[in-house]
Coordinates of C-alpha atoms in Angstrom, one line a residue:
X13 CA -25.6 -4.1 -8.7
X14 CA -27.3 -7.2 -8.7
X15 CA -29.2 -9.0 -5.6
X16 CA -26.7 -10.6 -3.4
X17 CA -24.2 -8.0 -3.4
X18 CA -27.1 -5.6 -2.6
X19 CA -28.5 -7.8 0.2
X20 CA -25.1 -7.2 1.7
X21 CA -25.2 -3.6 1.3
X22 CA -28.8 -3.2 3.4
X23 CA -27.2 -5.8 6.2
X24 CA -24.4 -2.7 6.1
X25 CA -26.6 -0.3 6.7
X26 CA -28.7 -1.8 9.2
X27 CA -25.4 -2.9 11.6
X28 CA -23.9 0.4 11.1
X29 CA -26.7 3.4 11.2
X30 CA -24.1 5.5 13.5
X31 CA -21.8 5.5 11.3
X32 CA -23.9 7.1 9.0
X33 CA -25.0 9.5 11.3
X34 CA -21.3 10.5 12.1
X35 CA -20.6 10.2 7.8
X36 CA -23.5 12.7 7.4
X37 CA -22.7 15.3 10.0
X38 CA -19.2 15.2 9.0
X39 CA -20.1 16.2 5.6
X40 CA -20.9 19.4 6.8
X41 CA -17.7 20.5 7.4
X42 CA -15.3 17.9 6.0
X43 CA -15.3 17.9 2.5
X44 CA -17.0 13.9 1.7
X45 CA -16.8 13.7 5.6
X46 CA -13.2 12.2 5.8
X47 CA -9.7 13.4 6.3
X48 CA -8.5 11.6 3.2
X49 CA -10.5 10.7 0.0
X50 CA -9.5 6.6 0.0
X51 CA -11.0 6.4 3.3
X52 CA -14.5 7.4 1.5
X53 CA -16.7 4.5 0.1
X54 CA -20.5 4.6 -0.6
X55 CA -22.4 4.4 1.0
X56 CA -20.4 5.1 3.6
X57 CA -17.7 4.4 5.4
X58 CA -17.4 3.2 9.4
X59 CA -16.3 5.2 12.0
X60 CA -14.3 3.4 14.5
X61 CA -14.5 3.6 18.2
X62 CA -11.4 1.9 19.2
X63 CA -9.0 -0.4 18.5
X64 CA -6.6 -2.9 20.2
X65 CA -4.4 -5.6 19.2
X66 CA -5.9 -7.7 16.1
X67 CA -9.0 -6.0 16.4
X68 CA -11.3 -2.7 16.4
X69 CA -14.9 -1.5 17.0
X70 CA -17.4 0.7 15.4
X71 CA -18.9 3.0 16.8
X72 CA -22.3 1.3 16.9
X73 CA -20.4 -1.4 19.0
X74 CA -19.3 -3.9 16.4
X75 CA -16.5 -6.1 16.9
X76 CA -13.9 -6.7 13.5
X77 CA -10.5 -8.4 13.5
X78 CA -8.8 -6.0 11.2
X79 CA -7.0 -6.5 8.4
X80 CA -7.1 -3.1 7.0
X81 CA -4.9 -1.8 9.9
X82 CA -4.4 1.7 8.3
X83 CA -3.8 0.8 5.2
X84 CA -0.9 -1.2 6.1
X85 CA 0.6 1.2 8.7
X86 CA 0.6 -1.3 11.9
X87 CA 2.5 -4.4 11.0
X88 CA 2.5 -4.0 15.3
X89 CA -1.1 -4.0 15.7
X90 CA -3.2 -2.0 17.3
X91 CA -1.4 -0.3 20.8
X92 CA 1.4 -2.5 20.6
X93 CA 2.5 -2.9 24.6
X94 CA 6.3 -1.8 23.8
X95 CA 5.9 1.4 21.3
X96 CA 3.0 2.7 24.0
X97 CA 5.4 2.3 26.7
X98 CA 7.9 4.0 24.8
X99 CA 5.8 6.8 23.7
X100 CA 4.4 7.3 27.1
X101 CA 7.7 7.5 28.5
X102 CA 8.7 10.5 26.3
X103 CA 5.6 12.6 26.7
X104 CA 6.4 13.7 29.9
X105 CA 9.9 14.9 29.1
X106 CA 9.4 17.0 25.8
X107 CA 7.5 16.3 22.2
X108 CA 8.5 18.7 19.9
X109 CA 12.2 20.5 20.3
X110 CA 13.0 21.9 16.7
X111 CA 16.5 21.3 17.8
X112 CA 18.8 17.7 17.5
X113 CA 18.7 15.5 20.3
X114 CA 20.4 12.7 19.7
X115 CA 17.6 10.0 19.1
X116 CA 18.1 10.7 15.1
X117 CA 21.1 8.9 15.6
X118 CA 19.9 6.3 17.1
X119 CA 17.4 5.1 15.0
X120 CA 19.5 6.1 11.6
X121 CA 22.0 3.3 13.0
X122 CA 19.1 1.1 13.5
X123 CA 18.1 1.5 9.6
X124 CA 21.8 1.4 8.4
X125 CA 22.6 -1.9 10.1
X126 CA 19.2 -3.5 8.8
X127 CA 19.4 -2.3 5.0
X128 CA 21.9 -1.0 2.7
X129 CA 22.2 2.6 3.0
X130 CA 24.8 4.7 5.0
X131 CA 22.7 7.9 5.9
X132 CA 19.4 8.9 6.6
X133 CA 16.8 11.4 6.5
X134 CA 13.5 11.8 8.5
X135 CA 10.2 12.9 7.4
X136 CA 6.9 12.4 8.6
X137 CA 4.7 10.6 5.8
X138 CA 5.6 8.7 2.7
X139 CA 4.5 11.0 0.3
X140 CA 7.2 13.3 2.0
X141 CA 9.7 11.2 1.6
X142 CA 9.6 9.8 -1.9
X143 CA 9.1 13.8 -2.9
X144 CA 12.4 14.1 -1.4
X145 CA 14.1 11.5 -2.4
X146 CA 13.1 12.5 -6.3
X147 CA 14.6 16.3 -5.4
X148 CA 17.7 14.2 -4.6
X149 CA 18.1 12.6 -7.6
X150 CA 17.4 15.1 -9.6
X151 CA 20.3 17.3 -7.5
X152 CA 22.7 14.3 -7.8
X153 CA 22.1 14.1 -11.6
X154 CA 21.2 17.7 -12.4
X155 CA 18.2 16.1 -14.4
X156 CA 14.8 16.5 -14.3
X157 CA 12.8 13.2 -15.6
X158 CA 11.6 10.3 -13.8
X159 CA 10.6 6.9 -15.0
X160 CA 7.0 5.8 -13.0
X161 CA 5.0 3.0 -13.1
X162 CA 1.9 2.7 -14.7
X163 CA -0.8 2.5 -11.7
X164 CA 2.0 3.1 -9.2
X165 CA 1.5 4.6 -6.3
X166 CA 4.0 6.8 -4.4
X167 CA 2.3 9.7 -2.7
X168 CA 0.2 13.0 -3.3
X169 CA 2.9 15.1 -4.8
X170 CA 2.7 16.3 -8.2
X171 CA 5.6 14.4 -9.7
X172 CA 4.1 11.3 -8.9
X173 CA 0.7 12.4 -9.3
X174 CA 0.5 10.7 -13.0
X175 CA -0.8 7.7 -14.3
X176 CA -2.3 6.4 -10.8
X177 CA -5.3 5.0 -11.9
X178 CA -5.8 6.3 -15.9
X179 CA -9.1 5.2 -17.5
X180 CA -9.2 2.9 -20.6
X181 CA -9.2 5.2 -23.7
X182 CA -6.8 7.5 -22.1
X183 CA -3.7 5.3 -21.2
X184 CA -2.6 4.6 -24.5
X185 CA 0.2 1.7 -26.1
X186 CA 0.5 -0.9 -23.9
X187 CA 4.2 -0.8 -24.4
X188 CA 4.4 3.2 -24.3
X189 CA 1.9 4.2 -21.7
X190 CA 0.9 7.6 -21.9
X191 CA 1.1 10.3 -19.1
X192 CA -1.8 10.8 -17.8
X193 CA -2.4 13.7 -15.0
X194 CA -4.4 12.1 -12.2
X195 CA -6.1 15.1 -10.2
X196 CA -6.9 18.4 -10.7
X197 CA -4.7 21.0 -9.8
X198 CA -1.6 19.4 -10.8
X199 CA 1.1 21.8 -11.9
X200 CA 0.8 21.6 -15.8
X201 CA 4.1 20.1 -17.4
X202 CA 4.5 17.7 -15.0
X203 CA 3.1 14.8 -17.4
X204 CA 6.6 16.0 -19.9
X205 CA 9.0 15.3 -16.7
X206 CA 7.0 12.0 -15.6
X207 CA 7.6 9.1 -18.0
X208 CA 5.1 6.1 -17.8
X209 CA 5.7 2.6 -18.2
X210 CA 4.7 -0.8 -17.6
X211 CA 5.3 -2.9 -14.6
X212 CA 7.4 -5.8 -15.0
X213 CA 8.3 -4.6 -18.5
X214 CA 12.1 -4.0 -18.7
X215 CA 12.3 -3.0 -22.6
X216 CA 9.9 -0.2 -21.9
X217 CA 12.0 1.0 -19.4
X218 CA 15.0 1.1 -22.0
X219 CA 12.9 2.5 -24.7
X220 CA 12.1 5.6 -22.2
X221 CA 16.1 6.2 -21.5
X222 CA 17.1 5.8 -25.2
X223 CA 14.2 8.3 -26.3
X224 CA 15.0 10.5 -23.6
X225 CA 19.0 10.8 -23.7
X226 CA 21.0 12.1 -20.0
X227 CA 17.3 13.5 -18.9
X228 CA 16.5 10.7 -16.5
X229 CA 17.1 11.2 -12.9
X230 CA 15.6 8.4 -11.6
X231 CA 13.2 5.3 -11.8
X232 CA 11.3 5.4 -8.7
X233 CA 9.4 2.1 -8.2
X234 CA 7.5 -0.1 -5.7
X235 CA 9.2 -3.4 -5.2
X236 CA 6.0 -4.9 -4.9
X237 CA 3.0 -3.2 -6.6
X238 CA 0.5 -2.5 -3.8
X239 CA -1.3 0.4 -5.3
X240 CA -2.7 -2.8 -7.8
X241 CA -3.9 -4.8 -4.9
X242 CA -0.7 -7.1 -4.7
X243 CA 1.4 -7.5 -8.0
X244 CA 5.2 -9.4 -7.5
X245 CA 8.1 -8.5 -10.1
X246 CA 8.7 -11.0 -12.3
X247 CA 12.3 -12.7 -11.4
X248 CA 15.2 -10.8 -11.9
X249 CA 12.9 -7.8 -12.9
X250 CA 13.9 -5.3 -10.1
X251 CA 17.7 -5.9 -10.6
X252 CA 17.2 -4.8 -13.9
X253 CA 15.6 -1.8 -13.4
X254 CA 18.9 -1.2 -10.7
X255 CA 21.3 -1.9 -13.9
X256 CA 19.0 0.1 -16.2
X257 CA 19.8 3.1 -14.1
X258 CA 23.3 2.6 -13.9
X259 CA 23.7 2.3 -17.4
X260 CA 21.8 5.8 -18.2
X261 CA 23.3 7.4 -15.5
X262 CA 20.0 7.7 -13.5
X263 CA 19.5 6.8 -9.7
X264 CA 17.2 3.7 -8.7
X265 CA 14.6 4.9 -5.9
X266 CA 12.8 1.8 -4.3
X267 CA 9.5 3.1 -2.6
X268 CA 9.6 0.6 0.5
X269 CA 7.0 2.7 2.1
X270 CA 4.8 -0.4 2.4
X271 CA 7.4 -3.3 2.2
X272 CA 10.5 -2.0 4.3
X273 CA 8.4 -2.8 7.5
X274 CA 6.4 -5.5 6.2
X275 CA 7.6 -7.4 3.9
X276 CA 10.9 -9.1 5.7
X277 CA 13.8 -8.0 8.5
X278 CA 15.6 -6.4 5.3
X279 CA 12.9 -5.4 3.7
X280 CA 12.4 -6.1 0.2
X281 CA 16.1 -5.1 -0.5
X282 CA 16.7 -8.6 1.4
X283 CA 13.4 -10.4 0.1
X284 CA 14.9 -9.6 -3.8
X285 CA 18.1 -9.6 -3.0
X286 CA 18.4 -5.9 -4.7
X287 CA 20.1 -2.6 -3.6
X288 CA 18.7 0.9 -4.2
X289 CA 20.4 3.9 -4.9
X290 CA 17.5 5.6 -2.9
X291 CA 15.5 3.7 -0.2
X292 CA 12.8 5.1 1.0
X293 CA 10.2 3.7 4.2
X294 CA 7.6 5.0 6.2
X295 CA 4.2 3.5 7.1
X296 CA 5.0 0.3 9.6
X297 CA 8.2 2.0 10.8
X298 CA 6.8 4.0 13.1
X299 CA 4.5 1.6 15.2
X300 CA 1.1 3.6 14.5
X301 CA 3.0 6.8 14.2
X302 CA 4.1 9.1 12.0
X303 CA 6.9 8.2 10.9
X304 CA 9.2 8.3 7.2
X305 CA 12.7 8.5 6.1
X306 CA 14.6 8.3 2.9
X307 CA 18.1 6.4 3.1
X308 CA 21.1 6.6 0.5
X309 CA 25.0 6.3 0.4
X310 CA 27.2 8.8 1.7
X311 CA 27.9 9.7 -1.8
X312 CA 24.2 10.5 -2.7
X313 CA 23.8 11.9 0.2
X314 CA 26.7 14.6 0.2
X315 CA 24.1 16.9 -1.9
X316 CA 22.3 17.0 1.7
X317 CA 25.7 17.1 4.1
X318 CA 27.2 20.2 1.8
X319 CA 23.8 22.0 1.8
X320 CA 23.6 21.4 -2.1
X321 CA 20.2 20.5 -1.3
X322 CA 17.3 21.7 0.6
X323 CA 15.6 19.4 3.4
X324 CA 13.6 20.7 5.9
X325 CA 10.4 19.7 8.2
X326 CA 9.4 21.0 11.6
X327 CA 8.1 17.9 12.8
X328 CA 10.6 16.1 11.2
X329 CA 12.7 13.9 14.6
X330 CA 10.3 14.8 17.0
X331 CA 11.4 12.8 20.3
X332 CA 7.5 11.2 20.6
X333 CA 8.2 10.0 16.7
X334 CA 11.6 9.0 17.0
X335 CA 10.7 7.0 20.3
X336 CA 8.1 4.8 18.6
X337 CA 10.1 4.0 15.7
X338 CA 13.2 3.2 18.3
X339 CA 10.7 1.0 20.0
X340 CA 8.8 -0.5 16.7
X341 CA 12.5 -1.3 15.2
X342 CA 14.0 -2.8 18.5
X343 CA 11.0 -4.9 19.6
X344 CA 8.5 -5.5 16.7
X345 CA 10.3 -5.8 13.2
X346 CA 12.4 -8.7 15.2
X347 CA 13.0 -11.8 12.8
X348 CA 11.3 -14.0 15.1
X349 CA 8.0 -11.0 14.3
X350 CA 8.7 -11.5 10.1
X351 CA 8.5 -15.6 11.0
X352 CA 5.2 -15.6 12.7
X353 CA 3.6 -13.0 10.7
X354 CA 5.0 -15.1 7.4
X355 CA 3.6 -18.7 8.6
X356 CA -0.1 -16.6 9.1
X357 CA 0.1 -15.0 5.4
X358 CA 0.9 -18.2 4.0
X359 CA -2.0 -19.9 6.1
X360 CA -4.5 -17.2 5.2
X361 CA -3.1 -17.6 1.4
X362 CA -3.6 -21.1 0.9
X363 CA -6.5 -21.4 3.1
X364 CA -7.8 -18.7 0.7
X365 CA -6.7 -21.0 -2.5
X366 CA -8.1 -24.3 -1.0
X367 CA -11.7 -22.5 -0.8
X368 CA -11.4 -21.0 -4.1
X369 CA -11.0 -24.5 -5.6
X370 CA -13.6 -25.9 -3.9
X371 CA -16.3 -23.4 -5.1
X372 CA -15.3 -23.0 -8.8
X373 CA -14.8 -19.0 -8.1
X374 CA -12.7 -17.4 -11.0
X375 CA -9.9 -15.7 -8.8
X376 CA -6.6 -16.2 -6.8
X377 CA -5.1 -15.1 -3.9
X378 CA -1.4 -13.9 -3.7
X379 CA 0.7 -12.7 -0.7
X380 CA 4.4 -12.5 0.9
X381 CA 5.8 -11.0 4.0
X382 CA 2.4 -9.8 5.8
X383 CA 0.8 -8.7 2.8
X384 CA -1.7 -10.1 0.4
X385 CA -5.0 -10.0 -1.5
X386 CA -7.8 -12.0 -3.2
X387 CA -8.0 -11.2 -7.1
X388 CA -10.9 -11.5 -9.1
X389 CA -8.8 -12.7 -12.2
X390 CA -8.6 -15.7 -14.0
X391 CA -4.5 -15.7 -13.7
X392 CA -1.6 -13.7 -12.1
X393 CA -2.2 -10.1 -12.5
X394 CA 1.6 -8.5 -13.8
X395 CA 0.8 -5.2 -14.2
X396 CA -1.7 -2.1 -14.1
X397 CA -3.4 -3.3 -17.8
X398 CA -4.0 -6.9 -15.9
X399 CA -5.6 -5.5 -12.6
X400 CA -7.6 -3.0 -14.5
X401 CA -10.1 -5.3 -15.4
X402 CA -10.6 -7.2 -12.1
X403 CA -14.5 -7.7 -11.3
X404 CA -15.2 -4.7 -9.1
X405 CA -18.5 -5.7 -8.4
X406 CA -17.7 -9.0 -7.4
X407 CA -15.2 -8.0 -4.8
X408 CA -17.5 -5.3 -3.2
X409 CA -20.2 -8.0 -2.6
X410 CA -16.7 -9.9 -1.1
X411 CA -15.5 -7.3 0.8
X412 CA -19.1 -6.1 2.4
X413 CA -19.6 -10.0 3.0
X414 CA -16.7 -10.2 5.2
X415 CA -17.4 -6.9 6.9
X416 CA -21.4 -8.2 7.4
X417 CA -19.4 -11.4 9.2
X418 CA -17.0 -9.0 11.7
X419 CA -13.7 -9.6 9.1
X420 CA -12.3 -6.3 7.8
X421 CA -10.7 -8.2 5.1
X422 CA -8.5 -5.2 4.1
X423 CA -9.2 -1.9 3.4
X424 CA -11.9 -0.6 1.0
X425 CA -11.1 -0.8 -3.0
X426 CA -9.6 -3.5 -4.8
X427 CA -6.6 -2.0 -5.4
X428 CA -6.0 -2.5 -1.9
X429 CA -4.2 -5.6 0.1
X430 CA -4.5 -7.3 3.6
X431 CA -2.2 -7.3 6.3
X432 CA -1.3 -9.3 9.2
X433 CA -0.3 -8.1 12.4
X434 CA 2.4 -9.3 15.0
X435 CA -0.7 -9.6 17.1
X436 CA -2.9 -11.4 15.2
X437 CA -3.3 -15.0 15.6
X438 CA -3.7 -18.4 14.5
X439 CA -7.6 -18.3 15.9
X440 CA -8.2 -14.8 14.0
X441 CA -6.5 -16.5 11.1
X442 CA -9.0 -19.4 11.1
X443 CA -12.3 -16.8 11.8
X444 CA -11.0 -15.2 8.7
X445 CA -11.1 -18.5 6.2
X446 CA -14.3 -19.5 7.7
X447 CA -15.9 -16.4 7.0
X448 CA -14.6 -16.4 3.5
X449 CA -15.6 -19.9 3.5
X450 CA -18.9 -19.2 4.5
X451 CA -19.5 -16.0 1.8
X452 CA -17.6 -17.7 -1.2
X453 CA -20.4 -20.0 -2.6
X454 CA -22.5 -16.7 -3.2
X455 CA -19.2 -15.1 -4.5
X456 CA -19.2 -18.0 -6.8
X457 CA -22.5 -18.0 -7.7
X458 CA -23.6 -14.4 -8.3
X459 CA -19.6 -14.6 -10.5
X460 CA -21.1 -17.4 -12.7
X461 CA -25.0 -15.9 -13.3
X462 CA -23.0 -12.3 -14.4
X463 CA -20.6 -14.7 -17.0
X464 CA -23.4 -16.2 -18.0
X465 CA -25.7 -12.9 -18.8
X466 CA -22.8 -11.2 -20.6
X467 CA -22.1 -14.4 -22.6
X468 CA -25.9 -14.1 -23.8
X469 CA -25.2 -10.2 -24.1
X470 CA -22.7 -10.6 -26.7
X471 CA -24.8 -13.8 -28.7
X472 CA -27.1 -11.6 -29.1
X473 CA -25.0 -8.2 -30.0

């Protein structure tokens, strides 16, 4: 903690004393007084009133545009005008059925004719559908390993509930990452049937097949790392992992929960050019609802059709669901959407890169589709080892800067990323680099005096 970024942290709590109010009562009944640990930060977080369009407000009346937008979830903004129509239409007829109804069709042709899959399942979070989409491997293969990488990101289940965020001194060879169990309460084995390695590290990958022989189900990946703020494959990295998995027999899941509705029309299988055995979206897709699937070929997917394979959800297809996601695909992930929302990002990138330059700051900002971040690194961050050791400090005073100036810059942590909306703006675009414009010679400043102190530190040591 050091003066600036503290300065920032009592402007915080002197714009926001109802959200602590609301944070403190919560406690009492929710554990850390949110419905999902990320959404804590200390000293806490805000409570929001409402939202609409580009922006939202607190609930002690403050105005943000938002760039968090539920983590990534509403690439159509806040109450886009066609999914509430949509929505509204269908709660007056019937919400939940248990029983087929013919708008599972509809929006599985929808996702067919936009990526390369033939057949799709419905869930109703991400986390539910990459759990599925490993069961299928592993039924199509009749093996029981995955390949994961390390500081990936691909939902609460136990599979994938290794080497999320390890701590130095536990995570081992850089080249051999070693398992490491990320909560509590995970089943025990599951580090044996989870192997770890590198992003953007294709020998790695090998090593773990030829050490492992006909074990491997699947590599499951994220075609862009977003659980490490924002980290692109190297070229030619992704269709490597795809002939990796062929070779060894295994299946090649791409977690698109974050890129299939954000990232271009196709997705990222059209951004990179790559197909997956196993696609699997959620998030954007369902316009603020929610809404997952996981998508394969007929051939993978005849474990399902002959009842091989178990797949089951009450709320999976609900008619309110499916009628957002008909809505969201039809009217919001248009190409003419992906174009806007691309010319903003790269505005907002190299706005970002222009101001970084000017100040001296030791960072740079990435982005593609409607996705980016600012890293506190001196070059391109690869992989989890890279990220690890991005100034935290530095982007808290950053991120409670922005926030101080009505920008919710993205959401809280620095593993986290921006995103833009199909209703965000040029304007909001500009508000945005002149806050950071405005905070970034402190950024700069407080970055140099805490170089400059450990530089003594370690004369002196």
């Amino acid at each position: 903690m050091y003066p600036a970024l503290q300065k920032e942290l009592e402007i915080y709590e002197k714009r926001t004393p109802k959200s602590r109010d609301a944070h403190h009562r919560a406690s009492e009944r929710v554990p850390i007084g949110v419905g999902s640990n990320y959404r804590y930060y200390p000293p806490y977080p805000l409570f929001v009133r409402d939202g609409k369009g580009s922006r939202v407000h607190d609930i002690d009346g403050n105005e943000y545009i938002d760039h968090n937008l539920t983590y990534g979830a509403l690439f159509a903004g806040h109450c886009h005008p066609a999914v509430m129509k949509a929505v509204e239409k269908r709660l007056g007829i019937g919400t939940l059925f248990g029983m087929p109804h013919g708008m599972e069709l509809e929006l599985a042709e929808l996702i067919c004719e936009r990526f390369p899959v033939e057949m799709v399942r419905f869930g109703n979070s991400g986390s539910e559908v990459t759990m599925h989409a490993l069961r299928l491997a592993r039924a199509v293969t009749g093996r029981s390993k995955i390949i994961k990488m390390e500081g990936g990101y691909h939902g609460g289940h136990d599979a994938v509930s290794v080497s999320v965020k390890p701590k130095e001194g536990q995570f081992g060879d850089p080249e051999h990452p070693t398992p490491v169990i990320s909560s509590a309460g995970v089943l025990r084995g599951t580090s044996d049937a989870t192997l770890v390695a590198p992003f953007n590290n294709l020998l790695a990958v090998q090593r773990l097949f030829e050490e492992n022989p006909d074990q491997v189900a699947a590599i499951i990946v994220e075609p862009i790392m977003m659980n490490i703020a924002f980290c692109m494959p190297d070229e030619g990295y992704l269709q490597g992992l795809a002939a990796l998995a062929t070779k060894y027999g295994a299946l090649f899941i791409m977690d698109e929960v974050k890129t299939g509705g954000k990232l271009a029309y196709g997705g990222a299988c059209e951004y990179f050019k790559v197909k997956p055995d196993i696609l699997c979206l959620g998030k954007s897709i369902g316009g603020g609802f929610p809404l997952a699937a996981f998508a394969a070929s007929r051939k993978v997917m005849d474990v399902i059709a002959k009842q091989k394979m178990f797949h089951a959800g009450t709320y999976n297809t609900n008619p309110v669901v499916m009628a957002a996601g008909i809505a969201t695909f039809r009217e919001v992930l248009t190409r003419d959407a992906f174009k806007h929302v691309g010319e903003l990002n790269k505005a907002l990138v190299d706005g970002y890169q222009e101001i970084i330059k000017k100040v001296g700051l030791i960072a740079y900002a990435d982005g593609a589709g409607s996705n980016g971040a600012l890293m506190f690194y001196p070059h391109r961050v690869r992989n989890y080892r890279d990220w690890y050791h991005v100034d935290e400090d530095i982007w808290t005073h950053y991120w409670f800067a922005m926030t101080n100036r009505g920008i919710l810059a993205q959401p809280y942590w620095w593993d986290e990323q921006w995103t833009i909306s199909v209703q965000h703006t040029t304007k909001d675009i500009e508000q945005h680099l002149h806050v950071f414009a405005e905070i970034a010679p402190a950024l700069a400043a407080a970055q140099e005096e805490r170089m400059a102190v450990g530089q003594l530190e370690n004369h002196v040591s």
